[in-house]
Amino acid sequence: MKTSRRSRPQRRRGALASRIRARGQGRSRIRARKRIRRWLQAPRRTIGGTRKTNPASLASKWAALAAQAGRELANRHPVPDGTDPHQWMNRLWNEWRQNRLWPAEAHIAAAARFVKGFGSVIGAVRDDTVLLPTAKSVAVVISVMNEEATLPFILREVGRLPVDDCIIVINGTSDTSFTIARESTNAMIVHYDEPLGHDVGRALGAKLTDAEMVVFLDGDMPVRAEQLIPFLQSIERGADVALNDIDPFLGLFAHRDSVTVMKEFLNRALGRADLAANSMTAVPHVLSRRAIRAIGPARLAVPPYAQALAIREGLKVTAPASVDVIRNNRPRKNNMGFNNEVAGLIIGDHVEALVRLTKQAGPRLHTPDRMRDRNAARGGESG
C-alpha cells in the first residue's frame, strides 16, 4: 500500500476545513468567546487603584442595584421626625455606596435610580434630586448683583442638591433679585444696598459657613446640578481646590484676550503650567475646609492671590471638569469691549498677586536662572 505525504498547502487547507467544521458544530462557543474577547478589549479606567469597566457598563450595573437599595433602605430606615427627607436620603445613599469612587456618569445614573426607589416608598422627595458624592457637609455660596433673569434657574438647580447650607450674597442690586431669592428658597440671604465689589460675596459666604466643602457660583452663570458632581468628587478624593477647566473653550493662544493670558502666566509663574488658564476667577469651583483655613476667607475677595496662596501652601489644586461659562457669560456694559472695566479689575488682581508673591519668594519665584552667573557679575563690580 502506497502512502503519500500531503504538501504544505494541502495541510493548511485541511486545518482550515477542520476549523470550519468546528465552527459549524460549536457556534455558540465561538459567540461566547467573542463576547468575552469584546469584554476584555473594552476600554477601562483606573479609579481609586481598582480596575473598573467602562462608564456605561458601570452605570448600568450600579443603577439597577441602586433602585433596589433605595426601596429597601426607605422601608428599613424611615425618615425621622423633623429631618429633611432629602438630606436623610442623601445620608442613606452615602452609607450604601460605601465611598465607591465611580466616574461622574455612573454616580449620576445610580443616584437617580436610588432617588426613584426611595421616593416610591416615602413619596416625599423630589424626583430630580441629585445626590452628593460625599457624606461630608456641603455649602453653596451664590454671589448676586442684578441677576433676575438667571437667578431662578440657578436657585432651582441648587435646590436639587441636598446641601447643608446655601448662602446668597446680594449686593448693590437694583432689580428684583432680592425678592426672587426670598420667595424661591430657604437659603440664608445676605443683602447689601451698596455694591461690595467683585468677588467680595465669595469671601463673605465662605466666612458664614463651616461646611467641609464649599461650592462657589455666580448669579449670572447658569450651571446644572449634575455638572457640580465631578468637582465635589475631586474634593472627596483628596483635592483642596477644584477649578473649572475652561481650556477646551478658549481656542488658539493667538486669539486669547489679555485676561486669559494673565491667568495662564500666573499659573506658569507658580510652576503649574498644567493648570493652563484655569483660575478661581471662574465658576463653578469648590474649596475644601482645609483650603479655606489655609487661604483665609478674606483673601477669597482677590481670587488670583487666593489661588497663588493655595499653590504656594502646597494644597492640591485640580481642574476635574469643564463647564462652558464663557459662552453663557451675560454681556454687561462693564465686561464688553477692549480693556473693559471687569478685564482691568481681573488683570489688576493678577498683578497684585504677582507683586505679593515676589515680595515673599523673590523676583524669580521658583524659576532658576540657568543662563547667567550673577555672583560673577557682582564680583566683577566689586573688583
PDB file of N, CA and C in Angstrom, residues 62-144:
ATOM      1  N   TRP A  62     -24.661  49.464  38.444  1.00  0.00           N
ATOM      2  CA  TRP A  62     -24.969  50.019  39.748  1.00  0.00           C
ATOM      3  C   TRP A  62     -26.325  50.705  39.792  1.00  0.00           C
ATOM      4  N   ALA A  63     -26.819  51.176  38.655  1.00  0.00           N
ATOM      5  CA  ALA A  63     -28.139  51.810  38.639  1.00  0.00           C
ATOM      6  C   ALA A  63     -29.219  50.810  39.031  1.00  0.00           C
ATOM      7  N   ALA A  64     -29.112  49.585  38.512  1.00  0.00           N
ATOM      8  CA  ALA A  64     -30.107  48.563  38.856  1.00  0.00           C
ATOM      9  C   ALA A  64     -30.056  48.238  40.342  1.00  0.00           C
ATOM     10  N   LEU A  65     -28.850  48.124  40.893  1.00  0.00           N
ATOM     11  CA  LEU A  65     -28.719  47.831  42.322  1.00  0.00           C
ATOM     12  C   LEU A  65     -29.181  49.011  43.173  1.00  0.00           C
ATOM     13  N   ALA A  66     -28.948  50.232  42.688  1.00  0.00           N
ATOM     14  CA  ALA A  66     -29.308  51.413  43.470  1.00  0.00           C
ATOM     15  C   ALA A  66     -30.815  51.547  43.638  1.00  0.00           C
ATOM     16  N   ALA A  67     -31.579  51.233  42.605  1.00  0.00           N
ATOM     17  CA  ALA A  67     -33.042  51.321  42.703  1.00  0.00           C
ATOM     18  C   ALA A  67     -33.570  50.402  43.799  1.00  0.00           C
ATOM     19  N   GLN A  68     -33.061  49.189  43.818  1.00  0.00           N
ATOM     20  CA  GLN A  68     -33.481  48.230  44.843  1.00  0.00           C
ATOM     21  C   GLN A  68     -33.037  48.689  46.229  1.00  0.00           C
ATOM     22  N   ALA A  69     -31.814  49.196  46.318  1.00  0.00           N
ATOM     23  CA  ALA A  69     -31.307  49.667  47.603  1.00  0.00           C
ATOM     24  C   ALA A  69     -32.140  50.835  48.131  1.00  0.00           C
ATOM     25  N   GLY A  70     -32.554  51.747  47.237  1.00  0.00           N
ATOM     26  CA  GLY A  70     -33.367  52.868  47.666  1.00  0.00           C
ATOM     27  C   GLY A  70     -34.679  52.419  48.292  1.00  0.00           C
ATOM     28  N   ARG A  71     -35.322  51.443  47.656  1.00  0.00           N
ATOM     29  CA  ARG A  71     -36.591  50.921  48.215  1.00  0.00           C
ATOM     30  C   ARG A  71     -36.371  50.242  49.559  1.00  0.00           C
ATOM     31  N   GLU A  72     -35.353  49.405  49.625  1.00  0.00           N
ATOM     32  CA  GLU A  72     -35.108  48.654  50.858  1.00  0.00           C
ATOM     33  C   GLU A  72     -34.747  49.582  52.020  1.00  0.00           C
ATOM     34  N   LEU A  73     -33.887  50.581  51.765  1.00  0.00           N
ATOM     35  CA  LEU A  73     -33.474  51.474  52.846  1.00  0.00           C
ATOM     36  C   LEU A  73     -34.607  52.395  53.287  1.00  0.00           C
ATOM     37  N   ALA A  74     -35.477  52.781  52.365  1.00  0.00           N
ATOM     38  CA  ALA A  74     -36.631  53.603  52.745  1.00  0.00           C
ATOM     39  C   ALA A  74     -37.557  52.832  53.679  1.00  0.00           C
ATOM     40  N   ASN A  75     -37.727  51.549  53.432  1.00  0.00           N
ATOM     41  CA  ASN A  75     -38.556  50.707  54.308  1.00  0.00           C
ATOM     42  C   ASN A  75     -37.874  50.425  55.634  1.00  0.00           C
ATOM     43  N   ARG A  76     -36.572  50.237  55.579  1.00  0.00           N
ATOM     44  CA  ARG A  76     -35.834  49.849  56.782  1.00  0.00           C
ATOM     45  C   ARG A  76     -35.528  51.036  57.685  1.00  0.00           C
ATOM     46  N   HIS A  77     -35.345  52.232  57.082  1.00  0.00           N
ATOM     47  CA  HIS A  77     -34.955  53.412  57.855  1.00  0.00           C
ATOM     48  C   HIS A  77     -35.875  54.579  57.509  1.00  0.00           C
ATOM     49  N   PRO A  78     -37.058  54.642  58.100  1.00  0.00           N
ATOM     50  CA  PRO A  78     -37.976  55.758  57.822  1.00  0.00           C
ATOM     51  C   PRO A  78     -37.349  57.095  58.207  1.00  0.00           C
ATOM     52  N   VAL A  79     -37.835  58.152  57.568  1.00  0.00           N
ATOM     53  CA  VAL A  79     -37.303  59.485  57.834  1.00  0.00           C
ATOM     54  C   VAL A  79     -37.689  59.915  59.245  1.00  0.00           C
ATOM     55  N   PRO A  80     -36.715  60.252  60.090  1.00  0.00           N
ATOM     56  CA  PRO A  80     -37.045  60.689  61.458  1.00  0.00           C
ATOM     57  C   PRO A  80     -37.839  61.995  61.446  1.00  0.00           C
ATOM     58  N   ASP A  81     -38.643  62.176  62.455  1.00  0.00           N
ATOM     59  CA  ASP A  81     -39.427  63.405  62.581  1.00  0.00           C
ATOM     60  C   ASP A  81     -38.492  64.615  62.663  1.00  0.00           C
ATOM     61  N   GLY A  82     -38.864  65.660  61.939  1.00  0.00           N
ATOM     62  CA  GLY A  82     -38.084  66.887  61.967  1.00  0.00           C
ATOM     63  C   GLY A  82     -36.840  66.858  61.097  1.00  0.00           C
ATOM     64  N   THR A  83     -36.644  65.786  60.320  1.00  0.00           N
ATOM     65  CA  THR A  83     -35.463  65.668  59.456  1.00  0.00           C
ATOM     66  C   THR A  83     -35.861  65.900  58.008  1.00  0.00           C
ATOM     67  N   ASP A  84     -35.064  66.668  57.296  1.00  0.00           N
ATOM     68  CA  ASP A  84     -35.326  66.880  55.875  1.00  0.00           C
ATOM     69  C   ASP A  84     -35.187  65.557  55.128  1.00  0.00           C
ATOM     70  N   PRO A  85     -36.226  65.121  54.409  1.00  0.00           N
ATOM     71  CA  PRO A  85     -36.160  63.811  53.749  1.00  0.00           C
ATOM     72  C   PRO A  85     -35.065  63.706  52.701  1.00  0.00           C
ATOM     73  N   HIS A  86     -34.722  64.836  52.044  1.00  0.00           N
ATOM     74  CA  HIS A  86     -33.678  64.805  51.021  1.00  0.00           C
ATOM     75  C   HIS A  86     -32.302  64.590  51.651  1.00  0.00           C
ATOM     76  N   GLN A  87     -32.048  65.242  52.773  1.00  0.00           N
ATOM     77  CA  GLN A  87     -30.769  65.042  53.434  1.00  0.00           C
ATOM     78  C   GLN A  87     -30.687  63.647  54.058  1.00  0.00           C
ATOM     79  N   TRP A  88     -31.825  63.153  54.557  1.00  0.00           N
ATOM     80  CA  TRP A  88     -31.843  61.789  55.087  1.00  0.00           C
ATOM     81  C   TRP A  88     -31.577  60.781  53.969  1.00  0.00           C
ATOM     82  N   MET A  89     -32.184  60.982  52.830  1.00  0.00           N
ATOM     83  CA  MET A  89     -31.951  60.117  51.681  1.00  0.00           C
ATOM     84  C   MET A  89     -30.486  60.187  51.251  1.00  0.00           C
ATOM     85  N   ASN A  90     -29.915  61.389  51.261  1.00  0.00           N
ATOM     86  CA  ASN A  90     -28.517  61.539  50.879  1.00  0.00           C
ATOM     87  C   ASN A  90     -27.599  60.801  51.851  1.00  0.00           C
ATOM     88  N   ARG A  91     -27.948  60.835  53.124  1.00  0.00           N
ATOM     89  CA  ARG A  91     -27.143  60.117  54.132  1.00  0.00           C
ATOM     90  C   ARG A  91     -27.183  58.614  53.890  1.00  0.00           C
ATOM     91  N   LEU A  92     -28.385  58.082  53.654  1.00  0.00           N
ATOM     92  CA  LEU A  92     -28.510  56.645  53.389  1.00  0.00           C
ATOM     93  C   LEU A  92     -27.796  56.262  52.095  1.00  0.00           C
ATOM     94  N   TRP A  93     -27.874  57.134  51.104  1.00  0.00           N
ATOM     95  CA  TRP A  93     -27.198  56.879  49.826  1.00  0.00           C
ATOM     96  C   TRP A  93     -25.688  56.736  50.029  1.00  0.00           C
ATOM     97  N   ASN A  94     -25.103  57.643  50.800  1.00  0.00           N
ATOM     98  CA  ASN A  94     -23.657  57.593  51.007  1.00  0.00           C
ATOM     99  C   ASN A  94     -23.243  56.412  51.878  1.00  0.00           C
ATOM    100  N   GLU A  95     -24.104  56.023  52.809  1.00  0.00           N
ATOM    101  CA  GLU A  95     -23.802  54.819  53.585  1.00  0.00           C
ATOM    102  C   GLU A  95     -23.856  53.579  52.701  1.00  0.00           C
ATOM    103  N   TRP A  96     -24.796  53.564  51.771  1.00  0.00           N
ATOM    104  CA  TRP A  96     -24.916  52.392  50.892  1.00  0.00           C
ATOM    105  C   TRP A  96     -23.772  52.320  49.886  1.00  0.00           C
ATOM    106  N   ARG A  97     -23.400  53.451  49.311  1.00  0.00           N
ATOM    107  CA  ARG A  97     -22.366  53.400  48.272  1.00  0.00           C
ATOM    108  C   ARG A  97     -20.976  53.145  48.845  1.00  0.00           C
ATOM    109  N   GLN A  98     -20.805  53.347  50.173  1.00  0.00           N
ATOM    110  CA  GLN A  98     -19.556  52.974  50.857  1.00  0.00           C
ATOM    111  C   GLN A  98     -18.319  53.571  50.182  1.00  0.00           C
ATOM    112  N   ASN A  99     -18.407  54.858  49.854  1.00  0.00           N
ATOM    113  CA  ASN A  99     -17.269  55.584  49.279  1.00  0.00           C
ATOM    114  C   ASN A  99     -16.751  54.984  47.979  1.00  0.00           C
ATOM    115  N   ARG A 100     -17.614  54.328  47.229  1.00  0.00           N
ATOM    116  CA  ARG A 100     -17.191  53.832  45.911  1.00  0.00           C
ATOM    117  C   ARG A 100     -16.857  55.021  45.019  1.00  0.00           C
ATOM    118  N   LEU A 101     -15.702  54.983  44.397  1.00  0.00           N
ATOM    119  CA  LEU A 101     -15.233  56.106  43.574  1.00  0.00           C
ATOM    120  C   LEU A 101     -15.610  55.855  42.123  1.00  0.00           C
ATOM    121  N   TRP A 102     -16.856  56.148  41.784  1.00  0.00           N
ATOM    122  CA  TRP A 102     -17.349  55.956  40.431  1.00  0.00           C
ATOM    123  C   TRP A 102     -17.033  57.174  39.565  1.00  0.00           C
ATOM    124  N   PRO A 103     -16.991  56.987  38.244  1.00  0.00           N
ATOM    125  CA  PRO A 103     -16.991  58.165  37.359  1.00  0.00           C
ATOM    126  C   PRO A 103     -18.282  58.955  37.559  1.00  0.00           C
ATOM    127  N   ALA A 104     -18.242  60.228  37.204  1.00  0.00           N
ATOM    128  CA  ALA A 104     -19.402  61.091  37.433  1.00  0.00           C
ATOM    129  C   ALA A 104     -20.652  60.549  36.761  1.00  0.00           C
ATOM    130  N   GLU A 105     -20.513  60.010  35.522  1.00  0.00           N
ATOM    131  CA  GLU A 105     -21.682  59.500  34.805  1.00  0.00           C
ATOM    132  C   GLU A 105     -22.336  58.349  35.562  1.00  0.00           C
ATOM    133  N   ALA A 106     -21.496  57.453  36.098  1.00  0.00           N
ATOM    134  CA  ALA A 106     -22.021  56.309  36.839  1.00  0.00           C
ATOM    135  C   ALA A 106     -22.686  56.760  38.134  1.00  0.00           C
ATOM    136  N   HIS A 107     -22.071  57.741  38.808  1.00  0.00           N
ATOM    137  CA  HIS A 107     -22.656  58.247  40.050  1.00  0.00           C
ATOM    138  C   HIS A 107     -24.037  58.850  39.794  1.00  0.00           C
ATOM    139  N   ILE A 108     -24.128  59.689  38.763  1.00  0.00           N
ATOM    140  CA  ILE A 108     -25.394  60.375  38.476  1.00  0.00           C
ATOM    141  C   ILE A 108     -26.483  59.375  38.133  1.00  0.00           C
ATOM    142  N   ALA A 109     -26.153  58.373  37.302  1.00  0.00           N
ATOM    143  CA  ALA A 109     -27.158  57.382  36.899  1.00  0.00           C
ATOM    144  C   ALA A 109     -27.625  56.558  38.088  1.00  0.00           C
ATOM    145  N   ALA A 110     -26.677  56.096  38.910  1.00  0.00           N
ATOM    146  CA  ALA A 110     -27.048  55.271  40.066  1.00  0.00           C
ATOM    147  C   ALA A 110     -27.822  56.089  41.099  1.00  0.00           C
ATOM    148  N   ALA A 111     -27.393  57.344  41.328  1.00  0.00           N
ATOM    149  CA  ALA A 111     -28.082  58.191  42.302  1.00  0.00           C
ATOM    150  C   ALA A 111     -29.520  58.469  41.882  1.00  0.00           C
ATOM    151  N   ALA A 112     -29.740  58.680  40.581  1.00  0.00           N
ATOM    152  CA  ALA A 112     -31.102  58.945  40.094  1.00  0.00           C
ATOM    153  C   ALA A 112     -32.010  57.754  40.347  1.00  0.00           C
ATOM    154  N   ARG A 113     -31.493  56.539  40.136  1.00  0.00           N
ATOM    155  CA  ARG A 113     -32.300  55.341  40.382  1.00  0.00           C
ATOM    156  C   ARG A 113     -32.549  55.145  41.875  1.00  0.00           C
ATOM    157  N   PHE A 114     -31.555  55.492  42.706  1.00  0.00           N
ATOM    158  CA  PHE A 114     -31.735  55.404  44.162  1.00  0.00           C
ATOM    159  C   PHE A 114     -32.856  56.335  44.615  1.00  0.00           C
ATOM    160  N   VAL A 115     -32.868  57.559  44.051  1.00  0.00           N
ATOM    161  CA  VAL A 115     -33.912  58.534  44.399  1.00  0.00           C
ATOM    162  C   VAL A 115     -35.288  57.999  44.023  1.00  0.00           C
ATOM    163  N   LYS A 116     -35.405  57.408  42.841  1.00  0.00           N
ATOM    164  CA  LYS A 116     -36.703  56.873  42.418  1.00  0.00           C
ATOM    165  C   LYS A 116     -37.148  55.732  43.323  1.00  0.00           C
ATOM    166  N   GLY A 117     -36.200  54.847  43.682  1.00  0.00           N
ATOM    167  CA  GLY A 117     -36.540  53.753  44.574  1.00  0.00           C
ATOM    168  C   GLY A 117     -36.956  54.246  45.946  1.00  0.00           C
ATOM    169  N   PHE A 118     -36.213  55.200  46.485  1.00  0.00           N
ATOM    170  CA  PHE A 118     -36.522  55.755  47.796  1.00  0.00           C
ATOM    171  C   PHE A 118     -37.854  56.499  47.767  1.00  0.00           C
ATOM    172  N   GLY A 119     -38.046  57.314  46.725  1.00  0.00           N
ATOM    173  CA  GLY A 119     -39.276  58.091  46.622  1.00  0.00           C
ATOM    174  C   GLY A 119     -40.510  57.245  46.404  1.00  0.00           C
ATOM    175  N   SER A 120     -40.361  56.070  45.778  1.00  0.00           N
ATOM    176  CA  SER A 120     -41.517  55.202  45.554  1.00  0.00           C
ATOM    177  C   SER A 120     -42.099  54.673  46.863  1.00  0.00           C
ATOM    178  N   VAL A 121     -41.288  54.724  47.918  1.00  0.00           N
ATOM    179  CA  VAL A 121     -41.746  54.227  49.222  1.00  0.00           C
ATOM    180  C   VAL A 121     -42.288  55.356  50.084  1.00  0.00           C
ATOM    181  N   ILE A 122     -41.539  56.474  50.187  1.00  0.00           N
ATOM    182  CA  ILE A 122     -41.976  57.528  51.107  1.00  0.00           C
ATOM    183  C   ILE A 122     -42.738  58.638  50.397  1.00  0.00           C
ATOM    184  N   GLY A 123     -42.497  58.823  49.093  1.00  0.00           N
ATOM    185  CA  GLY A 123     -43.254  59.796  48.306  1.00  0.00           C
ATOM    186  C   GLY A 123     -43.108  61.231  48.740  1.00  0.00           C
ATOM    187  N   ALA A 124     -42.028  61.590  49.428  1.00  0.00           N
ATOM    188  CA  ALA A 124     -41.881  62.953  49.934  1.00  0.00           C
ATOM    189  C   ALA A 124     -40.598  63.613  49.456  1.00  0.00           C
ATOM    190  N   VAL A 125     -40.029  63.123  48.361  1.00  0.00           N
ATOM    191  CA  VAL A 125     -38.788  63.701  47.851  1.00  0.00           C
ATOM    192  C   VAL A 125     -38.966  64.086  46.393  1.00  0.00           C
ATOM    193  N   ARG A 126     -38.153  65.032  45.956  1.00  0.00           N
ATOM    194  CA  ARG A 126     -38.179  65.452  44.556  1.00  0.00           C
ATOM    195  C   ARG A 126     -37.555  64.372  43.684  1.00  0.00           C
ATOM    196  N   ASP A 127     -38.221  64.042  42.590  1.00  0.00           N
ATOM    197  CA  ASP A 127     -37.707  63.016  41.689  1.00  0.00           C
ATOM    198  C   ASP A 127     -36.412  63.432  41.007  1.00  0.00           C
ATOM    199  N   ASP A 128     -36.177  64.752  40.893  1.00  0.00           N
ATOM    200  CA  ASP A 128     -34.982  65.222  40.188  1.00  0.00           C
ATOM    201  C   ASP A 128     -33.829  65.555  41.127  1.00  0.00           C
ATOM    202  N   THR A 129     -33.905  65.078  42.377  1.00  0.00           N
ATOM    203  CA  THR A 129     -32.815  65.311  43.320  1.00  0.00           C
ATOM    204  C   THR A 129     -31.521  64.687  42.808  1.00  0.00           C
ATOM    205  N   VAL A 130     -30.427  65.417  42.937  1.00  0.00           N
ATOM    206  CA  VAL A 130     -29.101  64.916  42.558  1.00  0.00           C
ATOM    207  C   VAL A 130     -28.327  64.685  43.847  1.00  0.00           C
ATOM    208  N   LEU A 131     -28.110  63.425  44.189  1.00  0.00           N
ATOM    209  CA  LEU A 131     -27.437  63.090  45.438  1.00  0.00           C
ATOM    210  C   LEU A 131     -25.949  63.394  45.354  1.00  0.00           C
ATOM    211  N   LEU A 132     -25.376  63.723  46.502  1.00  0.00           N
ATOM    212  CA  LEU A 132     -23.981  64.170  46.553  1.00  0.00           C
ATOM    213  C   LEU A 132     -23.030  62.978  46.660  1.00  0.00           C
ATOM    214  N   PRO A 133     -21.828  63.090  46.090  1.00  0.00           N
ATOM    215  CA  PRO A 133     -20.849  62.001  46.166  1.00  0.00           C
ATOM    216  C   PRO A 133     -19.984  62.082  47.418  1.00  0.00           C
ATOM    217  N   THR A 134     -20.559  62.557  48.515  1.00  0.00           N
ATOM    218  CA  THR A 134     -19.805  62.699  49.752  1.00  0.00           C
ATOM    219  C   THR A 134     -20.761  62.706  50.931  1.00  0.00           C
ATOM    220  N   ALA A 135     -20.277  62.200  52.053  1.00  0.00           N
ATOM    221  CA  ALA A 135     -21.042  62.270  53.295  1.00  0.00           C
ATOM    222  C   ALA A 135     -20.669  63.509  54.097  1.00  0.00           C
ATOM    223  N   LYS A 136     -19.691  64.280  53.615  1.00  0.00           N
ATOM    224  CA  LYS A 136     -19.280  65.495  54.302  1.00  0.00           C
ATOM    225  C   LYS A 136     -20.293  66.609  54.075  1.00  0.00           C
ATOM    226  N   SER A 137     -20.247  67.611  54.929  1.00  0.00           N
ATOM    227  CA  SER A 137     -21.166  68.741  54.785  1.00  0.00           C
ATOM    228  C   SER A 137     -20.759  69.592  53.584  1.00  0.00           C
ATOM    229  N   VAL A 138     -21.765  70.092  52.862  1.00  0.00           N
ATOM    230  CA  VAL A 138     -21.547  70.860  51.634  1.00  0.00           C
ATOM    231  C   VAL A 138     -22.365  72.143  51.705  1.00  0.00           C
ATOM    232  N   ALA A 139     -21.743  73.256  51.346  1.00  0.00           N
ATOM    233  CA  ALA A 139     -22.432  74.542  51.269  1.00  0.00           C
ATOM    234  C   ALA A 139     -22.274  75.105  49.868  1.00  0.00           C
ATOM    235  N   VAL A 140     -23.244  75.926  49.456  1.00  0.00           N
ATOM    236  CA  VAL A 140     -23.188  76.635  48.180  1.00  0.00           C
ATOM    237  C   VAL A 140     -23.256  78.124  48.462  1.00  0.00           C
ATOM    238  N   VAL A 141     -22.330  78.874  47.871  1.00  0.00           N
ATOM    239  CA  VAL A 141     -22.307  80.333  48.004  1.00  0.00           C
ATOM    240  C   VAL A 141     -22.583  80.926  46.628  1.00  0.00           C
ATOM    241  N   ILE A 142     -23.611  81.784  46.541  1.00  0.00           N
ATOM    242  CA  ILE A 142     -24.012  82.399  45.271  1.00  0.00           C
ATOM    243  C   ILE A 142     -23.883  83.911  45.401  1.00  0.00           C
ATOM    244  N   SER A 143     -23.061  84.510  44.547  1.00  0.00           N
ATOM    245  CA  SER A 143     -22.925  85.964  44.519  1.00  0.00           C
ATOM    246  C   SER A 143     -23.902  86.534  43.491  1.00  0.00           C
ATOM    247  N   VAL A 144     -24.668  87.554  43.897  1.00  0.00           N
ATOM    248  CA  VAL A 144     -25.746  88.058  43.044  1.00  0.00           C
ATOM    249  C   VAL A 144     -25.701  89.581  42.996  1.00  0.00           C
TER     250      VAL A 144
END
